Structures are given as C-alpha cells and as structure tokens.
mmCIF file with all atom_site columns, C-alpha atoms in Angstrom:
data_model
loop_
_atom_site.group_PDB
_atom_site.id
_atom_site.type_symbol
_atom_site.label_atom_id
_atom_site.label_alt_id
_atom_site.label_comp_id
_atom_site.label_asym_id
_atom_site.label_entity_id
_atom_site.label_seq_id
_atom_site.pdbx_PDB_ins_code
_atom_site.Cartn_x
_atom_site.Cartn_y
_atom_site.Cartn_z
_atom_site.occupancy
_atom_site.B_iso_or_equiv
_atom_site.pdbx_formal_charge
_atom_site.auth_seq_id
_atom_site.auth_comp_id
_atom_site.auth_asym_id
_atom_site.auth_atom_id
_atom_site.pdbx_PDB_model_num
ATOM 1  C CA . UNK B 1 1  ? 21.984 -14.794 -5.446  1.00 86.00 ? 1  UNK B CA 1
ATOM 2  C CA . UNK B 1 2  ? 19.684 -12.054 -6.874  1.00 87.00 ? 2  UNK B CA 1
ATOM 3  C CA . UNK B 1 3  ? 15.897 -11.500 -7.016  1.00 90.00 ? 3  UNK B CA 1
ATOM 4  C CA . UNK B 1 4  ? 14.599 -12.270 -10.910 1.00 97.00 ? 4  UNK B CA 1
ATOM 5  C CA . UNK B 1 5  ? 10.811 -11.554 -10.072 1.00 97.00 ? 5  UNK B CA 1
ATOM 6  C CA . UNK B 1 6  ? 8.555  -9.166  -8.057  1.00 96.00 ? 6  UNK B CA 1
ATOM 7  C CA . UNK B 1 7  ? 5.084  -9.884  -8.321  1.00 95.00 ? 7  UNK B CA 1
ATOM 8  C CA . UNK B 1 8  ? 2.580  -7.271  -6.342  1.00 96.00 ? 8  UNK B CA 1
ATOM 9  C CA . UNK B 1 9  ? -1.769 -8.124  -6.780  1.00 94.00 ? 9  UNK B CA 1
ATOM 10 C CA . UNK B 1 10 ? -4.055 -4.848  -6.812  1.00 94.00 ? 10 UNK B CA 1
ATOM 11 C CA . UNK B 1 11 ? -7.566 -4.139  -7.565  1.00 93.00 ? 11 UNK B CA 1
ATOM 12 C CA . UNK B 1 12 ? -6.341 -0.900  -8.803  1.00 94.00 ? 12 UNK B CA 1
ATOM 13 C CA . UNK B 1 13 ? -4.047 -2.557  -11.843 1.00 95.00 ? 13 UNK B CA 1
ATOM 14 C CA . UNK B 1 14 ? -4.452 -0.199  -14.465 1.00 97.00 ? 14 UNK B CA 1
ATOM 15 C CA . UNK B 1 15 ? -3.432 2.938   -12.187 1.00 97.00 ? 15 UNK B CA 1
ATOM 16 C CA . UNK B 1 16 ? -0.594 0.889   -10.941 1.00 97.00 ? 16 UNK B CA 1
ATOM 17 C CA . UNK B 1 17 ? 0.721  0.339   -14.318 1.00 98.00 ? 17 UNK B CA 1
ATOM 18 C CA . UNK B 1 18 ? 0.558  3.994   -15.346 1.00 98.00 ? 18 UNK B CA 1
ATOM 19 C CA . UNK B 1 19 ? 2.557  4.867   -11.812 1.00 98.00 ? 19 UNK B CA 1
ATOM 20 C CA . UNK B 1 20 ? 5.390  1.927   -12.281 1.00 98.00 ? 20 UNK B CA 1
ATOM 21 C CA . UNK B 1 21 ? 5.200  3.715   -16.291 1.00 98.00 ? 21 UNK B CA 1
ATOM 22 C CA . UNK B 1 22 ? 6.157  6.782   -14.967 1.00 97.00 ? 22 UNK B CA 1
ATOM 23 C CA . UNK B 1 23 ? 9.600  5.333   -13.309 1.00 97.00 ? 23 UNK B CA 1
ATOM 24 C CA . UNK B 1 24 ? 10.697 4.285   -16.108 1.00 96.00 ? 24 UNK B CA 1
ATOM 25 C CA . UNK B 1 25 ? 9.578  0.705   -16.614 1.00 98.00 ? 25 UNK B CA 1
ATOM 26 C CA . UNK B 1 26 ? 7.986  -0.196  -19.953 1.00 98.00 ? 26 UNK B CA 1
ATOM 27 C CA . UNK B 1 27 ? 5.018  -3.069  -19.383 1.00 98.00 ? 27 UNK B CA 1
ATOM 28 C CA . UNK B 1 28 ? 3.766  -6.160  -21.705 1.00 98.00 ? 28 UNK B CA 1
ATOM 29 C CA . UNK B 1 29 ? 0.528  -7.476  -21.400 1.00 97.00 ? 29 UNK B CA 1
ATOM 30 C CA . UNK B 1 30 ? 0.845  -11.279 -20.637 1.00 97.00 ? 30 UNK B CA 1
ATOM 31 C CA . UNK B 1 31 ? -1.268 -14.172 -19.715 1.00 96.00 ? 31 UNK B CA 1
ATOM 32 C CA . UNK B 1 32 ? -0.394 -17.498 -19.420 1.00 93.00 ? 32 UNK B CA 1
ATOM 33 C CA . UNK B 1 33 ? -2.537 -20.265 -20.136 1.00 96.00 ? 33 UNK B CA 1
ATOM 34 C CA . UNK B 1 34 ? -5.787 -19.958 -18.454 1.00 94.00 ? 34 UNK B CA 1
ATOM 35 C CA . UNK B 1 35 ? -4.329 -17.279 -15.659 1.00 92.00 ? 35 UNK B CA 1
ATOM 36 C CA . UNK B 1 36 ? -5.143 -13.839 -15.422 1.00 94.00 ? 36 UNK B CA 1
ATOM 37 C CA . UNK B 1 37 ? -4.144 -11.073 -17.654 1.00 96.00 ? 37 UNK B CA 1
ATOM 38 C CA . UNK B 1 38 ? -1.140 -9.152  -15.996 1.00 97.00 ? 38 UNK B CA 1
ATOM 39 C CA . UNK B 1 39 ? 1.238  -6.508  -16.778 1.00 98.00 ? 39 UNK B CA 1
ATOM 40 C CA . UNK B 1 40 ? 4.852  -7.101  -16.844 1.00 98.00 ? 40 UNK B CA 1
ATOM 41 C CA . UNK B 1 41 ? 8.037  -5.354  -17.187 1.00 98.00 ? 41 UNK B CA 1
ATOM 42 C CA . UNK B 1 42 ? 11.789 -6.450  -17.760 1.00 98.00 ? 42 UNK B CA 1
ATOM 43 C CA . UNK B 1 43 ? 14.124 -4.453  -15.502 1.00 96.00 ? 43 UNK B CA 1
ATOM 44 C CA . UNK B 1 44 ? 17.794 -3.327  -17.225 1.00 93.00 ? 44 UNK B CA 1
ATOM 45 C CA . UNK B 1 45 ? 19.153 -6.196  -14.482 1.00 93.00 ? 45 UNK B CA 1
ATOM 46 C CA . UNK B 1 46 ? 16.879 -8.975  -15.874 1.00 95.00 ? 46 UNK B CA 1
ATOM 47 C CA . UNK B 1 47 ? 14.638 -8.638  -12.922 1.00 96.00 ? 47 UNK B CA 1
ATOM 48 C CA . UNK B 1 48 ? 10.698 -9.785  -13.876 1.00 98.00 ? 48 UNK B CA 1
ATOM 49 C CA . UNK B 1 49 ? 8.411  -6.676  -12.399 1.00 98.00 ? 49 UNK B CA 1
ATOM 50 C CA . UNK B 1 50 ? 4.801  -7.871  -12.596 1.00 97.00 ? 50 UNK B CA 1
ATOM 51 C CA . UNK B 1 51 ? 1.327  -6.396  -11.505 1.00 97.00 ? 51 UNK B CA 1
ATOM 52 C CA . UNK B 1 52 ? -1.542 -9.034  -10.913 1.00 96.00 ? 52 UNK B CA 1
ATOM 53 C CA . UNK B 1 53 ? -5.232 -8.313  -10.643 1.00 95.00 ? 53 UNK B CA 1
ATOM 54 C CA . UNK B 1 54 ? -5.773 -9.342  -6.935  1.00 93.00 ? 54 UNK B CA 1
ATOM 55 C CA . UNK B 1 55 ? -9.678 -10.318 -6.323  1.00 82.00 ? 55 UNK B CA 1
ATOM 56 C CA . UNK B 1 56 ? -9.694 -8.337  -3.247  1.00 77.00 ? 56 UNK B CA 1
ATOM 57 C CA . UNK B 1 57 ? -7.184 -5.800  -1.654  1.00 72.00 ? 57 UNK B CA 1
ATOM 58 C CA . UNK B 1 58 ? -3.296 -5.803  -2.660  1.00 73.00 ? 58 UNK B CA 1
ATOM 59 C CA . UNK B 1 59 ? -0.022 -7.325  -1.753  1.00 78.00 ? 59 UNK B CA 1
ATOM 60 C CA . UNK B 1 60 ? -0.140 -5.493  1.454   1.00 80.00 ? 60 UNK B CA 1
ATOM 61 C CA . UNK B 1 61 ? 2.580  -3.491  3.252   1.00 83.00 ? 61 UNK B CA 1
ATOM 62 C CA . UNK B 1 62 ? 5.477  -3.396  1.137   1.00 91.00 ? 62 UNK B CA 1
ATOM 63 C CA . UNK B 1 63 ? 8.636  -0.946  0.399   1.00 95.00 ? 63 UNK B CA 1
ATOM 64 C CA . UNK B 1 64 ? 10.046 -1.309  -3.020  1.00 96.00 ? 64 UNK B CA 1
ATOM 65 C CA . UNK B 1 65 ? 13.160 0.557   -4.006  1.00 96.00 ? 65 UNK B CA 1
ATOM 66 C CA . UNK B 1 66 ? 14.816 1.442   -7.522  1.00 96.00 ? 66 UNK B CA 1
ATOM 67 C CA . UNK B 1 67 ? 17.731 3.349   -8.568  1.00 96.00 ? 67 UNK B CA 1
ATOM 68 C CA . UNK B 1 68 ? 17.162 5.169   -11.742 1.00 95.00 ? 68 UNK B CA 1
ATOM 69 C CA . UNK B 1 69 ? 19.951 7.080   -13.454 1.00 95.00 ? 69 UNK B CA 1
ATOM 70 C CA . UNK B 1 70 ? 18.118 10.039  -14.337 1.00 95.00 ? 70 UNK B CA 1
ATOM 71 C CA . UNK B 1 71 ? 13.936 10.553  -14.620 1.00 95.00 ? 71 UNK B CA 1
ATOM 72 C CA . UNK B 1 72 ? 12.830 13.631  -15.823 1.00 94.00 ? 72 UNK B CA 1
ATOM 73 C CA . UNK B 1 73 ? 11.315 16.129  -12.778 1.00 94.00 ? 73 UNK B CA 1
ATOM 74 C CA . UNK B 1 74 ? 13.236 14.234  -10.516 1.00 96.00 ? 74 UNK B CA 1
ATOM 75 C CA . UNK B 1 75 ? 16.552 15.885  -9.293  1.00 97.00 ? 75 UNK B CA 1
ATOM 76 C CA . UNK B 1 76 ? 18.988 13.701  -8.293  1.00 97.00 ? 76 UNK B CA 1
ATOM 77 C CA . UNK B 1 77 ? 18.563 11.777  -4.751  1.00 98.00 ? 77 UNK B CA 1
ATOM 78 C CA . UNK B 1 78 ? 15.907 9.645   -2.574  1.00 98.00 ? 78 UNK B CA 1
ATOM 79 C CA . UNK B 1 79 ? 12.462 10.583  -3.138  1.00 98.00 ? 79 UNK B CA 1
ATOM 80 C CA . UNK B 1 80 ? 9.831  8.879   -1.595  1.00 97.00 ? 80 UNK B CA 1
ATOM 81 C CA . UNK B 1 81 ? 6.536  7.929   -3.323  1.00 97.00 ? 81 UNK B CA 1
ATOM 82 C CA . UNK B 1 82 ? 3.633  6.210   -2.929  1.00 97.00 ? 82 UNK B CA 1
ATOM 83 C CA . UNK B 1 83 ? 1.979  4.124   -5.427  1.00 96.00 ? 83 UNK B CA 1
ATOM 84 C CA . UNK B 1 84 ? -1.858 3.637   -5.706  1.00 95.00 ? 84 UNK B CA 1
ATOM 85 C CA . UNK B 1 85 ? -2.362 1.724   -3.363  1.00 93.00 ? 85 UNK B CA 1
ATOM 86 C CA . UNK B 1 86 ? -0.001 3.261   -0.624  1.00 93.00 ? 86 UNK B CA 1
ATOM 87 C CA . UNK B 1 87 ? 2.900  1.056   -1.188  1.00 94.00 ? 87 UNK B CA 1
ATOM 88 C CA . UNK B 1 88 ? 5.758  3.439   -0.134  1.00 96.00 ? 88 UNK B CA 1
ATOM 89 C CA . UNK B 1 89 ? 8.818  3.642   -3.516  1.00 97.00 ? 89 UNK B CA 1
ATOM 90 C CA . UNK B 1 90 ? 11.823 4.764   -2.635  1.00 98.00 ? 90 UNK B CA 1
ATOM 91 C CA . UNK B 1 91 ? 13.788 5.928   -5.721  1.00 97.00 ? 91 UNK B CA 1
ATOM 92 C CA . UNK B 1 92 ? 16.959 6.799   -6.204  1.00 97.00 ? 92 UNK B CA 1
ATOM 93 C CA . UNK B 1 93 ? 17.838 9.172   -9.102  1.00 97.00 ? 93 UNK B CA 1
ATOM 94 C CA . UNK B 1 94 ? 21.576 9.327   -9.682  1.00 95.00 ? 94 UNK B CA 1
ATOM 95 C CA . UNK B 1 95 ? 22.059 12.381  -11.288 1.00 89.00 ? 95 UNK B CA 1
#
C-alpha cells in the first residue's frame, strides 16, 4: 500500500501554494465540475498533493514530511518548518 493523495483546506490558499512552491513542488490549477478551484501538484512518487479553499479555518493539526534530494539554502538534513497556517514540515534534504 502507499498514499496517492494528500488533500489539506486553508483560507490562506494562495500563501500556501507559494510555501509548498518553495519545496520543490510545481502546482496546476484544477477544478472539477462544479467544485472549487484548487491547486495541485504531482509528487516524483505519483503521490496527488492538493490545497483546497476551506470556508473557514484549515485541515487542522497536521505533520507532513518530504525528503527532497537537494533544495537550494537548505544544507543537507531535517529542518523543520511551518507552513502558513502552522502546519509543522519536516523536510529532509539529502545532500
């Protein structure tokens, strides 16, 4: 088994985007059918990264971790971030 799609809501969707940009993913605008617009991003693993407009607050308290071969101003290691709206990122830079 293996996860295919993470899915967080925020009210702050645009700065979300630019953070989740800045690791490395690249984002699509999408919207199916009648349902919101969105942001999502394909993962190197095939894993679906998504950020929903949430009509109030977020996803809530939630760790997310990715592994990232290299990132520029990163040195290699855990670093742990916080995205807009507080979700603690724990990335792993290789090298």
């Amino acid at each position: 088994m293996r996860a295919n799609l993470l899915v967080i809501y925020t009210t702050r969707r645009e700065e979300c985007r630019r953070f989740y940009a800045s690791l490395g993913m690249v984002f699509q605008a999408e919207q199916h059918g009648r349902g919101p617009s969105h942001h999502a991003a394909v993962l190197p693993d095939g894993m679906v990264f998504e950020i929903y407009p949430a009509a109030t607050g977020t996803t809530g308290p939630l760790r997310l971790g990715f592994a990232v071969e290299t990132l520029p101003g990163y040195a290699a290691g855990r670093h742990l971030l916080h995205d807009p709206d507080g979700r603690t990122v724990e990335l792993h830079v290789e090298r």
